[in-house]
mmCIF file of C-alpha atoms in Angstrom:
data_model
loop_
_atom_site.group_PDB
_atom_site.id
_atom_site.type_symbol
_atom_site.label_atom_id
_atom_site.label_comp_id
_atom_site.label_asym_id
_atom_site.label_seq_id
_atom_site.Cartn_x
_atom_site.Cartn_y
_atom_site.Cartn_z
ATOM 1 C CA MET R 19 14.235 -127.631 -212.122
ATOM 2 C CA SER R 20 14.195 -125.036 -215.079
ATOM 3 C CA GLU R 21 11.736 -125.667 -217.925
ATOM 4 C CA THR R 22 14.721 -126.163 -220.350
ATOM 5 C CA THR R 23 16.987 -128.434 -218.102
ATOM 6 C CA THR R 24 16.495 -132.041 -218.941
ATOM 7 C CA GLU R 25 16.477 -134.988 -216.059
ATOM 8 C CA HIS R 26 19.952 -135.427 -217.347
ATOM 9 C CA GLU R 27 21.320 -132.529 -217.072
ATOM 10 C CA VAL R 28 20.110 -132.368 -213.050
ATOM 11 C CA GLU R 29 23.099 -133.617 -210.556
ATOM 12 C CA GLU R 30 22.207 -135.774 -207.783
ATOM 13 C CA PRO R 31 22.752 -134.037 -204.273
ATOM 14 C CA VAL R 32 25.297 -134.561 -201.990
ATOM 15 C CA VAL R 33 24.261 -136.453 -198.973
ATOM 16 C CA GLU R 34 26.002 -136.572 -195.639
ATOM 17 C CA SER R 35 26.521 -139.795 -193.843
ATOM 18 C CA SER R 36 27.584 -137.461 -190.712
ATOM 19 C CA ALA R 37 26.224 -136.925 -187.042
ATOM 20 C CA GLY R 38 24.283 -133.972 -188.802
ATOM 21 C CA ALA R 39 22.155 -136.097 -190.980
ATOM 22 C CA VAL R 40 18.164 -136.938 -190.085
ATOM 23 C CA SER R 41 18.249 -139.448 -187.517
ATOM 24 C CA GLU R 42 15.435 -141.451 -185.789
ATOM 25 C CA GLU R 43 15.153 -139.673 -183.057
ATOM 26 C CA ASP R 44 14.676 -136.503 -185.411
ATOM 27 C CA VAL R 45 11.688 -138.502 -187.272
ATOM 28 C CA GLU R 46 10.092 -139.544 -183.445
ATOM 29 C CA GLY R 47 10.395 -135.604 -182.713
ATOM 30 C CA LEU R 48 8.388 -134.897 -185.641
ATOM 31 C CA VAL R 49 5.811 -137.089 -184.697
ATOM 32 C CA ASP R 50 5.866 -135.809 -181.438
ATOM 33 C CA TRP R 51 5.152 -132.129 -182.568
ATOM 34 C CA MET R 52 2.563 -133.344 -185.006
ATOM 35 C CA LEU R 53 0.573 -134.776 -181.921
ATOM 36 C CA THR R 54 1.283 -131.983 -179.651
ATOM 37 C CA SER R 55 1.200 -128.406 -181.954
ATOM 38 C CA GLY R 56 1.350 -129.513 -185.577
ATOM 39 C CA ARG R 57 -2.164 -128.084 -186.828
ATOM 40 C CA ILE R 58 -2.010 -125.028 -188.856
ATOM 41 C CA ARG R 59 -5.719 -125.546 -189.988
ATOM 42 C CA GLY R 60 -9.097 -127.484 -189.111
ATOM 43 C CA GLY R 61 -8.995 -126.081 -185.434
ATOM 44 C CA LYS R 62 -7.004 -123.772 -183.757
ATOM 45 C CA PRO R 63 -3.712 -123.727 -184.993
ATOM 46 C CA GLY R 64 -0.675 -125.167 -182.631
ATOM 47 C CA THR R 65 -2.750 -127.786 -181.236
ATOM 48 C CA GLY R 66 -2.169 -131.176 -181.877
ATOM 49 C CA LEU R 67 -3.302 -133.295 -185.340
ATOM 50 C CA GLY R 68 -5.354 -136.186 -185.493
ATOM 51 C CA ILE R 69 -3.605 -139.569 -185.641
ATOM 52 C CA ARG R 70 -4.970 -140.621 -189.133
ATOM 53 C CA SER R 71 -3.035 -136.947 -190.517
ATOM 54 C CA VAL R 72 -0.096 -138.225 -188.534
ATOM 55 C CA ARG R 73 0.153 -141.763 -189.814
ATOM 56 C CA LEU R 74 -0.489 -140.671 -193.616
ATOM 57 C CA THR R 75 2.369 -137.633 -193.189
ATOM 58 C CA LEU R 76 4.498 -140.647 -191.324
ATOM 59 C CA GLY R 77 3.995 -142.863 -194.186
ATOM 60 C CA ARG R 78 4.689 -140.354 -196.863
ATOM 61 C CA LEU R 79 8.002 -139.868 -195.004
ATOM 62 C CA ARG R 80 8.818 -143.378 -194.925
ATOM 63 C CA ALA R 81 7.893 -143.490 -198.934
ATOM 64 C CA ALA R 82 10.287 -140.551 -199.753
ATOM 65 C CA LEU R 83 13.029 -141.793 -198.003
ATOM 66 C CA ASN R 84 12.531 -145.555 -199.204
ATOM 67 C CA MET R 85 13.180 -144.267 -202.584
ATOM 68 C CA ALA R 86 16.084 -142.211 -201.785
ATOM 69 C CA VAL R 87 17.609 -145.170 -200.150
ATOM 70 C CA ARG R 88 16.992 -147.184 -203.767
ATOM 71 C CA ARG R 89 18.730 -143.727 -205.583
ATOM 72 C CA ARG R 90 21.442 -144.174 -202.788
ATOM 73 C CA LEU R 91 20.829 -140.509 -201.530
ATOM 74 C CA VAL R 92 20.770 -142.165 -198.127
ATOM 75 C CA ALA R 93 21.984 -144.872 -196.438
ATOM 76 C CA ARG R 94 19.049 -146.396 -194.551
ATOM 77 C CA ASN R 95 15.244 -145.319 -193.964
ATOM 78 C CA VAL R 96 15.393 -143.656 -190.480
ATOM 79 C CA ALA R 97 11.838 -143.346 -190.593
ATOM 80 C CA GLN R 98 11.144 -147.229 -191.050
ATOM 81 C CA TYR R 99 10.542 -148.504 -187.587
ATOM 82 C CA VAL R 100 9.121 -144.998 -186.268
ATOM 83 C CA THR R 101 5.381 -145.846 -184.720
ATOM 84 C CA ILE R 102 3.082 -143.346 -183.480
ATOM 85 C CA PRO R 103 3.561 -143.985 -179.280
ATOM 86 C CA ARG R 104 0.854 -146.444 -178.127
ATOM 87 C CA HIS R 105 -0.832 -143.797 -175.340
ATOM 88 C CA ALA R 106 -1.465 -141.365 -178.633
ATOM 89 C CA ARG R 107 -3.242 -144.328 -180.299
ATOM 90 C CA GLU R 108 -5.248 -145.287 -177.229
ATOM 91 C CA ALA R 109 -6.062 -141.763 -176.333
ATOM 92 C CA ALA R 110 -7.344 -140.828 -180.041
ATOM 93 C CA ALA R 111 -9.230 -144.220 -180.197
ATOM 94 C CA ALA R 112 -10.543 -142.934 -177.027
ATOM 95 C CA ALA R 113 -11.922 -139.701 -177.850
ATOM 96 C CA LYS R 114 -12.935 -140.993 -181.118
ATOM 97 C CA ALA R 115 -15.562 -143.530 -179.122
ATOM 98 C CA LYS R 116 -17.014 -140.171 -177.426
ATOM 99 C CA ARG R 117 -17.598 -138.484 -180.820
ATOM 100 C CA VAL R 118 -20.805 -139.581 -181.628
ATOM 101 C CA PRO R 119 -23.068 -138.318 -184.748
ATOM 102 C CA TRP R 120 -26.398 -137.516 -184.061
ATOM 103 C CA THR R 121 -28.811 -140.279 -184.380
ATOM 104 C CA GLU R 122 -32.301 -139.284 -186.605
ATOM 105 C CA GLN R 123 -33.922 -138.759 -183.270
ATOM 106 C CA GLU R 124 -31.370 -136.284 -182.080
ATOM 107 C CA VAL R 125 -31.468 -134.338 -185.525
ATOM 108 C CA VAL R 126 -35.502 -133.361 -185.188
ATOM 109 C CA PRO R 127 -35.589 -130.911 -182.679
ATOM 110 C CA PHE R 128 -32.610 -129.054 -184.290
ATOM 111 C CA LEU R 129 -34.247 -129.145 -187.383
ATOM 112 C CA ARG R 130 -37.292 -127.460 -185.856
ATOM 113 C CA TYR R 131 -35.130 -124.970 -184.006
ATOM 114 C CA ILE R 132 -33.489 -123.705 -187.186
ATOM 115 C CA ALA R 133 -36.546 -123.517 -189.863
ATOM 116 C CA ALA R 134 -36.939 -120.297 -189.414
ATOM 117 C CA ASP R 135 -33.321 -119.212 -188.894
ATOM 118 C CA ARG R 136 -31.191 -117.358 -191.616
ATOM 119 C CA LEU R 137 -28.641 -120.076 -191.656
ATOM 120 C CA HIS R 138 -31.145 -123.368 -192.333
ATOM 121 C CA ALA R 139 -29.884 -123.704 -195.491
ATOM 122 C CA PRO R 140 -26.187 -124.107 -194.543
ATOM 123 C CA MET R 141 -27.024 -126.071 -191.762
ATOM 124 C CA LEU R 142 -28.773 -128.429 -193.836
ATOM 125 C CA LEU R 143 -26.033 -128.460 -196.302
ATOM 126 C CA LEU R 144 -23.921 -129.515 -193.120
ATOM 127 C CA LEU R 145 -26.525 -132.152 -192.606
ATOM 128 C CA LEU R 146 -25.996 -133.207 -196.207
ATOM 129 C CA GLY R 147 -22.903 -134.306 -195.548
ATOM 130 C CA LEU R 148 -20.804 -131.356 -196.715
ATOM 131 C CA ARG R 149 -17.906 -130.348 -195.496
ATOM 132 C CA PRO R 150 -17.502 -126.719 -193.843
ATOM 133 C CA ALA R 151 -15.023 -125.855 -196.031
ATOM 134 C CA GLU R 152 -17.200 -127.102 -198.625
ATOM 135 C CA VAL R 153 -20.364 -125.057 -197.298
ATOM 136 C CA CYS R 154 -18.059 -121.939 -196.920
ATOM 137 C CA GLY R 155 -16.846 -121.993 -200.306
ATOM 138 C CA MET R 156 -19.954 -122.698 -202.458
ATOM 139 C CA ARG R 157 -20.690 -119.651 -204.641
ATOM 140 C CA TRP R 158 -24.556 -119.092 -205.950
ATOM 141 C CA THR R 159 -23.143 -119.716 -209.380
ATOM 142 C CA ASP R 160 -22.634 -123.369 -208.121
ATOM 143 C CA VAL R 161 -26.474 -123.628 -206.925
ATOM 144 C CA ASP R 162 -28.711 -124.816 -210.127
ATOM 145 C CA LEU R 163 -32.279 -123.916 -208.550
ATOM 146 C CA ASP R 164 -34.086 -125.165 -211.520
ATOM 147 C CA ALA R 165 -32.419 -128.031 -211.719
ATOM 148 C CA GLY R 166 -31.900 -128.636 -207.793
ATOM 149 C CA THR R 167 -28.460 -129.435 -207.677
ATOM 150 C CA ILE R 168 -25.517 -128.425 -206.168
ATOM 151 C CA THR R 169 -21.739 -128.644 -207.332
ATOM 152 C CA VAL R 170 -19.070 -129.018 -204.986
ATOM 153 C CA ALA R 171 -16.222 -127.139 -206.376
ATOM 154 C CA VAL R 172 -14.410 -124.742 -204.053
ATOM 155 C CA THR R 173 -13.476 -125.192 -200.655
ATOM 156 C CA ARG R 174 -12.867 -122.235 -198.105
ATOM 157 C CA THR R 175 -10.784 -122.756 -194.934
ATOM 158 C CA SER R 176 -8.190 -120.484 -192.947
ATOM 159 C CA VAL R 177 -4.474 -121.360 -192.572
ATOM 160 C CA GLU R 178 -2.740 -119.305 -190.179
ATOM 161 C CA ARG R 179 -5.090 -116.639 -190.201
ATOM 162 C CA THR R 180 -4.626 -116.936 -194.474
ATOM 163 C CA VAL R 181 -7.496 -117.499 -196.201
ATOM 164 C CA VAL R 182 -7.287 -120.491 -198.166
ATOM 165 C CA GLU R 183 -9.740 -121.169 -201.353
ATOM 166 C CA LYS R 184 -8.903 -123.976 -203.382
ATOM 167 C CA ALA R 185 -10.334 -126.840 -205.542
ATOM 168 C CA PRO R 186 -11.545 -130.148 -203.458
ATOM 169 C CA LYS R 187 -8.509 -132.305 -203.267
ATOM 170 C CA SER R 188 -9.269 -134.717 -205.380
ATOM 171 C CA GLU R 189 -11.352 -135.593 -208.782
ATOM 172 C CA ALA R 190 -14.241 -137.219 -206.979
ATOM 173 C CA GLY R 191 -14.329 -134.272 -204.460
ATOM 174 C CA ARG R 192 -15.564 -132.291 -207.457
ATOM 175 C CA ARG R 193 -19.316 -133.698 -207.185
ATOM 176 C CA THR R 194 -22.677 -132.331 -208.484
ATOM 177 C CA LEU R 195 -25.569 -133.807 -206.178
ATOM 178 C CA PRO R 196 -29.376 -133.435 -206.107
ATOM 179 C CA LEU R 197 -31.091 -131.565 -203.572
ATOM 180 C CA PRO R 198 -34.090 -132.645 -201.348
ATOM 181 C CA ARG R 199 -36.901 -130.771 -202.002
ATOM 182 C CA VAL R 200 -36.777 -129.137 -198.255
ATOM 183 C CA VAL R 201 -33.010 -127.866 -199.226
ATOM 184 C CA LEU R 202 -34.114 -126.604 -202.427
ATOM 185 C CA ALA R 203 -36.626 -124.413 -200.805
ATOM 186 C CA ALA R 204 -34.258 -123.131 -198.254
ATOM 187 C CA LEU R 205 -31.776 -122.031 -200.147
ATOM 188 C CA ARG R 206 -34.559 -120.249 -202.250
ATOM 189 C CA ASP R 207 -35.768 -118.688 -199.057
ATOM 190 C CA LEU R 208 -32.036 -117.607 -198.439
ATOM 191 C CA ARG R 209 -31.582 -115.900 -202.037
ATOM 192 C CA ARG R 210 -34.452 -113.593 -200.795
ATOM 193 C CA VAL R 211 -33.340 -113.029 -197.229
ATOM 194 C CA GLN R 212 -29.591 -112.035 -198.882
ATOM 195 C CA SER R 213 -31.530 -109.704 -201.022
ATOM 196 C CA ARG R 214 -33.265 -107.522 -198.557
ATOM 197 C CA GLU R 215 -30.043 -107.638 -196.450
ATOM 198 C CA ARG R 216 -28.246 -106.301 -199.661
ATOM 199 C CA LEU R 217 -31.034 -103.436 -200.243
ATOM 200 C CA ALA R 218 -31.225 -102.606 -196.581
ATOM 201 C CA ALA R 219 -27.420 -102.574 -196.681
ATOM 202 C CA GLY R 220 -26.796 -100.759 -199.543
ATOM 203 C CA GLU R 221 -22.953 -99.420 -200.720
ATOM 204 C CA ALA R 222 -21.897 -101.190 -197.323
ATOM 205 C CA TYR R 223 -22.908 -104.819 -199.142
ATOM 206 C CA ALA R 224 -19.927 -106.994 -199.856
ATOM 207 C CA ALA R 225 -21.981 -108.901 -202.485
ATOM 208 C CA SER R 226 -19.252 -111.888 -202.503
ATOM 209 C CA GLY R 227 -21.409 -114.075 -204.534
ATOM 210 C CA ARG R 228 -21.236 -117.075 -201.407
ATOM 211 C CA VAL R 229 -24.153 -118.698 -200.290
ATOM 212 C CA VAL R 230 -23.100 -118.472 -196.996
ATOM 213 C CA VAL R 231 -21.905 -114.911 -195.831
ATOM 214 C CA ASP R 232 -22.417 -112.554 -192.825
ATOM 215 C CA GLU R 233 -25.236 -110.379 -192.873
ATOM 216 C CA LEU R 234 -23.246 -107.412 -195.026
ATOM 217 C CA GLY R 235 -22.420 -110.257 -197.681
ATOM 218 C CA GLY R 236 -18.868 -111.128 -196.784
ATOM 219 C CA ALA R 237 -17.528 -114.269 -197.319
ATOM 220 C CA VAL R 238 -17.067 -116.281 -193.977
ATOM 221 C CA LYS R 239 -14.620 -119.225 -192.962
ATOM 222 C CA THR R 240 -15.852 -122.221 -191.176
ATOM 223 C CA ASP R 241 -14.607 -121.126 -187.584
ATOM 224 C CA TRP R 242 -17.424 -118.451 -188.080
ATOM 225 C CA LEU R 243 -19.616 -121.173 -189.305
ATOM 226 C CA ARG R 244 -18.913 -123.486 -186.341
ATOM 227 C CA ARG R 245 -19.703 -120.958 -183.808
ATOM 228 C CA ARG R 246 -22.788 -120.031 -185.470
ATOM 229 C CA CYS R 247 -23.758 -123.907 -185.533
ATOM 230 C CA TYR R 248 -23.027 -124.322 -181.577
ATOM 231 C CA ALA R 249 -25.394 -121.113 -181.146
ATOM 232 C CA LEU R 250 -28.070 -123.122 -182.608
ATOM 233 C CA MET R 251 -27.409 -126.520 -181.130
ATOM 234 C CA GLU R 252 -27.496 -124.815 -177.758
ATOM 235 C CA GLY R 253 -30.420 -122.346 -178.757
ATOM 236 C CA ALA R 254 -32.409 -125.911 -179.606
ATOM 237 C CA GLY R 255 -31.534 -127.748 -176.422
ATOM 238 C CA VAL R 256 -29.768 -130.826 -178.218
ATOM 239 C CA ARG R 257 -26.329 -132.185 -177.727
ATOM 240 C CA ARG R 258 -23.424 -130.336 -178.846
ATOM 241 C CA VAL R 259 -21.515 -132.257 -181.642
ATOM 242 C CA ARG R 260 -18.794 -130.802 -184.490
ATOM 243 C CA PRO R 261 -20.246 -129.746 -187.539
ATOM 244 C CA TYR R 262 -18.199 -132.187 -189.155
ATOM 245 C CA ASP R 263 -19.833 -134.856 -187.495
ATOM 246 C CA ALA R 264 -22.732 -134.042 -189.579
ATOM 247 C CA ARG R 265 -21.097 -135.487 -192.606
ATOM 248 C CA HIS R 266 -20.780 -138.672 -190.488
ATOM 249 C CA ALA R 267 -24.209 -139.105 -189.922
ATOM 250 C CA CYS R 268 -25.477 -138.414 -192.938
ATOM 251 C CA LEU R 269 -23.079 -141.038 -194.787
ATOM 252 C CA THR R 270 -23.861 -143.119 -191.591
ATOM 253 C CA TRP R 271 -27.717 -142.958 -192.296
ATOM 254 C CA LEU R 272 -27.418 -143.221 -195.889
ATOM 255 C CA ALA R 273 -25.383 -146.313 -195.425
ATOM 256 C CA ALA R 274 -28.266 -147.831 -192.831
ATOM 257 C CA SER R 275 -30.707 -147.015 -195.229
ATOM 258 C CA GLY R 276 -29.572 -149.427 -197.656
ATOM 259 C CA VAL R 277 -27.972 -146.678 -199.993
ATOM 260 C CA PRO R 278 -25.333 -148.750 -202.464
ATOM 261 C CA ASP R 279 -21.238 -148.041 -201.063
ATOM 262 C CA VAL R 280 -20.578 -146.549 -204.478
ATOM 263 C CA VAL R 281 -23.134 -144.196 -204.153
ATOM 264 C CA VAL R 282 -22.313 -143.430 -200.208
ATOM 265 C CA SER R 283 -18.691 -142.983 -201.657
ATOM 266 C CA ALA R 284 -19.667 -140.736 -204.546
ATOM 267 C CA TRP R 285 -21.752 -138.211 -202.278
ATOM 268 C CA ALA R 286 -19.615 -138.288 -199.935
ATOM 269 C CA GLY R 287 -16.859 -136.770 -202.677
ATOM 270 C CA HIS R 288 -14.463 -140.031 -202.058
ATOM 271 C CA ALA R 289 -12.478 -141.968 -204.418
ATOM 272 C CA ASP R 290 -12.232 -144.974 -202.147
ATOM 273 C CA LEU R 291 -15.158 -147.164 -201.211
ATOM 274 C CA SER R 292 -13.156 -148.590 -198.159
ATOM 275 C CA PHE R 293 -12.254 -145.739 -197.051
ATOM 276 C CA THR R 294 -15.488 -144.073 -196.636
ATOM 277 C CA LYS R 295 -17.156 -147.430 -194.990
ATOM 278 C CA ARG R 296 -14.199 -147.741 -192.683
ATOM 279 C CA VAL R 297 -14.124 -143.921 -191.448
ATOM 280 C CA TYR R 298 -17.361 -142.436 -191.852
ATOM 281 C CA VAL R 299 -19.874 -144.846 -191.263
ATOM 282 C CA HIS R 300 -20.655 -146.034 -187.539
ATOM 283 C CA PRO R 301 -23.499 -148.344 -187.484
ATOM 284 C CA SER R 302 -25.446 -148.061 -184.127
ATOM 285 C CA VAL R 303 -27.732 -150.743 -181.988
ATOM 286 C CA GLU R 304 -30.522 -149.468 -183.917
ATOM 287 C CA HIS R 305 -28.934 -149.967 -187.279
ATOM 288 C CA LEU R 306 -27.887 -153.444 -186.208
ATOM 289 C CA ARG R 307 -31.175 -154.327 -184.991
ATOM 290 C CA PRO R 308 -32.673 -155.331 -187.857
ATOM 291 C CA ALA R 309 -29.535 -158.022 -188.078
ATOM 292 C CA ALA R 310 -30.599 -159.215 -184.458
ATOM 293 C CA GLU R 311 -34.089 -159.812 -185.475
ATOM 294 C CA ARG R 312 -33.284 -161.864 -188.724
ATOM 295 C CA MET R 313 -31.060 -163.836 -186.602
ATOM 296 C CA ASP R 314 -33.698 -164.125 -183.976
ATOM 297 C CA GLU R 315 -36.091 -165.478 -186.545
ATOM 298 C CA VAL R 316 -33.096 -168.176 -188.034
ATOM 299 C CA LEU R 317 -32.725 -168.957 -184.492
ATOM 300 C CA ARG R 318 -36.536 -169.788 -183.735
ATOM 301 C CA ARG R 319 -36.220 -172.528 -186.076
ATOM 302 C CA ARG R 320 -36.609 -176.178 -185.249
#
């Protein structure tokens, strides 16, 4: 619609009800494609999307077709009864069960190993619960070393080999977080390291202004950060987990430590409190032990 065209001037499209129309089988084929090869970012392109992404997409399609039915653009909602196959849901549940974030005890040797590494500060930012794309997108102008805060304002990732930079996907995603002292000190060290690298490289230095850069100052993508994160895990001799799992671990630690739900959700950059608890908080046996001890006190009463 052009800027000068009013809503009443738009002609409703003619929707065919012939065999060439979208069918329920087409929607099932879309679901199968998403589950097997629909990914274009957030991992290896051409691999399957996560169950949650497929469910959200299918839900949006149902809603759009429901609107089309009400407007009499289509005779029926062909996505209404399409579901994600049971075997895919079971496989996703099994894979999720295997992705266990680090415990507090497991993170200690990793912290010791990375203390003198060039990427000490970026690793700590991941452990603070920032998304890898948020860490890669952060600029030094988003860091206030005097106030001790960082502002999450830009994400940087790649889609089909194309770098995509954009604002967080929700208003809650743009947030300012106070920094623990150890992270603030690591960021100050990183500034000094980058200053030395800039002097050594001279005109070859890119000076991208990013917090996370390569040795020549060039901005990096999430796959670059992910590879170096895995290399540090291997060097530290710790269990390999996805960098994104550090986000799950952080939010679980915060929730288990008694931080109010609204604060945990705000830290994560989520507008939906229930979503944070449902997806990102994973209480372990140790987290639940105080509940067992409390019940023991109750059950001992006679």
